[in-house]
Amino acid sequence: MADSVRPQGPRVPETDPKVGVGVTSDWQGEPKHRLVAIGDSLTQGFQSGAIFNTGLSYPAIVAYEMGCVEQFRYPLYEGFGGLPLNIELLLRDLHARYGRAVDWWETPLALFRARTLMDRVEDHWERGPGLSVPPTTAIMHNLAVFGWDLRDALSKSANECRNRIDAPKDDLIKQVVQNAGERAALRALPTQPPEAGALTQLGSAARLGEETDGTGSEHGIETLIVFLGANNALQAVTELSVVWSKDGYDDLSRKGAFTVWRAQHFKAELSRVAAEVSGIKARHVIWCTVPHVTIAPIARGVRGKAAPGSRYFSYYTRPWISDKDFDPRQDPHITSGQARQIDEVIDEYNDAITAEVRSARQAGKDWYLLETCGLLDRLASRRYAEDPEARPPWWRPYELPPTLQALTPPPNSHFLAGKNERRTDGGLFSLDGVHPTTVGYGILAQELISVMELAGVQFLRPDGRTPRKSPVLVDFDRLIRNDTLINRPPGNLDSTLKVIGWADEVTGLFRRVFSRS
């Protein structure tokens, strides 16, 4: 069970990025690195089961609006849709061969085709061109790695990841890239010169913080974003299994057995991360709270709300299992009580993050809080928007940017759906039901930009010299043009859930995509 139940009810989001504490600063000079990000898949730019579109991650979107995208360094994952398996690529491949739906008599051939694609992806990253890591001596500005939690940020380096990569096995049944997270990390973390291979995410950011341009700045980094902690609870919904942390939660070799960290374990890890961040020479630090993972459409609520006015459905199962077909005796699920416990412990995570920011500001550091948990709550369709009785007093719907409001229909947090090659529902979450679409990442970028403007960060035109007027707004037209799930969804989107459910049943798709090993 969780450590405790919040007697005061669900946490009220913190609306003041300064958490009520003023800081007086007199900055000198110009930091060499304008933006650096530490985090997990949400920061790396993961979409539809793979990391591939890193140029459209939210840090890269922010860098574009800052006028420094040409200088912003991030890793590339080119080839076969990225790591570990791109669900959008799989759907498009099946559509190209079988059209909008896979008929029953085509199922054996479709299964063979899916496994063939998965085998080609596996070969590319384990034995082919993807095996070679491009050497670079420059440390990335986006240091995020999918699947990583607080302990990974503290302990994993390129050297550690290389040691953890097993000899690849060409398994005809479990066709998935082994050690995908470690392989991704070798592109995100420094590997050259050899001694740099010992740097962790935090150590890499600290190294960037030491680099100055001789302009008189004591900080090598202007703005550092820290967005960690989702993977300390996410596996509870991706695996639909609640296993509370115990001894070994801080051990790289043992922590994979747990799907949710107890509050005291999270706080212990967070304090270590915060101590290291405190030592990084960054002018401004923005900490993001942990979203309520139970809102993500990968775990769909069924059998109605547990009670009138409740935030929670009776059960949460895979999105392709309908209320009518759901059977708690055989279908994977978590209960309303378990979902509540997960949210309550995440509230405690966020209380702890808020306390770290407040303490740092009281000590004179220019730290800020971005309430990403409250952001997702305000976007939650089935939990709040469609159930007025469940809304807490503080809840207000999030106002989408005008460009997104003008879309038909406006994006929401439902699982992506379509008909006749047009999107009919969803749009904020990609095809894995966990990670945002490109426009979803744009919303997160916009919220970060607002905090950065509050901090006094100067935003420039693409020429890198001309100041922009406030408020700085994300170019959502650009993001829509680059968001294939919004402007050019797979032709079989009208049967997406059926196809994805079939793929998960026959290949264990989701278990493998979200595996941390």
mmCIF file of C-alpha atoms in Angstrom, residues 10 38 56-57 60 85 104 107 143 154 194 202 248 254 271 287 308 350 357 360 363 370 406 414 424 440 447 474:
data_model
loop_
_atom_site.group_PDB
_atom_site.id
_atom_site.type_symbol
_atom_site.label_atom_id
_atom_site.label_comp_id
_atom_site.label_asym_id
_atom_site.label_seq_id
_atom_site.Cartn_x
_atom_site.Cartn_y
_atom_site.Cartn_z
ATOM 1 C CA PRO A 10 -6.359 15.985 -3.957
ATOM 2 C CA ILE A 38 17.367 16.936 -18.054
ATOM 3 C CA LEU A 56 10.299 18.468 -32.305
ATOM 4 C CA SER A 57 10.771 17.731 -28.610
ATOM 5 C CA ALA A 60 13.772 21.964 -29.286
ATOM 6 C CA LEU A 85 9.298 0.448 -32.171
ATOM 7 C CA TRP A 104 -9.798 -12.173 -40.645
ATOM 8 C CA THR A 107 -4.501 -12.019 -40.204
ATOM 9 C CA LEU A 143 20.248 15.156 -22.170
ATOM 10 C CA LEU A 154 21.944 10.070 -10.658
ATOM 11 C CA PRO A 194 36.927 8.490 -23.011
ATOM 12 C CA LEU A 202 23.429 15.596 -14.038
ATOM 13 C CA GLY A 248 16.382 -1.866 -3.648
ATOM 14 C CA ARG A 254 16.827 -4.135 -8.578
ATOM 15 C CA SER A 271 16.788 15.239 -2.431
ATOM 16 C CA TRP A 287 11.371 22.132 -12.201
ATOM 17 C CA PRO A 308 -21.108 9.969 -8.560
ATOM 18 C CA ASN A 350 4.821 17.100 -6.267
ATOM 19 C CA VAL A 357 11.937 24.872 -5.311
ATOM 20 C CA ALA A 360 16.138 26.953 -3.144
ATOM 21 C CA ALA A 363 18.399 30.434 -0.326
ATOM 22 C CA LEU A 370 6.033 24.522 -13.788
ATOM 23 C CA ALA A 406 -9.662 26.042 -35.000
ATOM 24 C CA HIS A 414 -8.933 10.846 -25.751
ATOM 25 C CA THR A 424 -12.155 12.442 -35.392
ATOM 26 C CA GLY A 440 0.870 18.365 -27.414
ATOM 27 C CA GLU A 447 3.908 26.894 -20.664
ATOM 28 C CA VAL A 474 4.690 29.162 -30.051
#
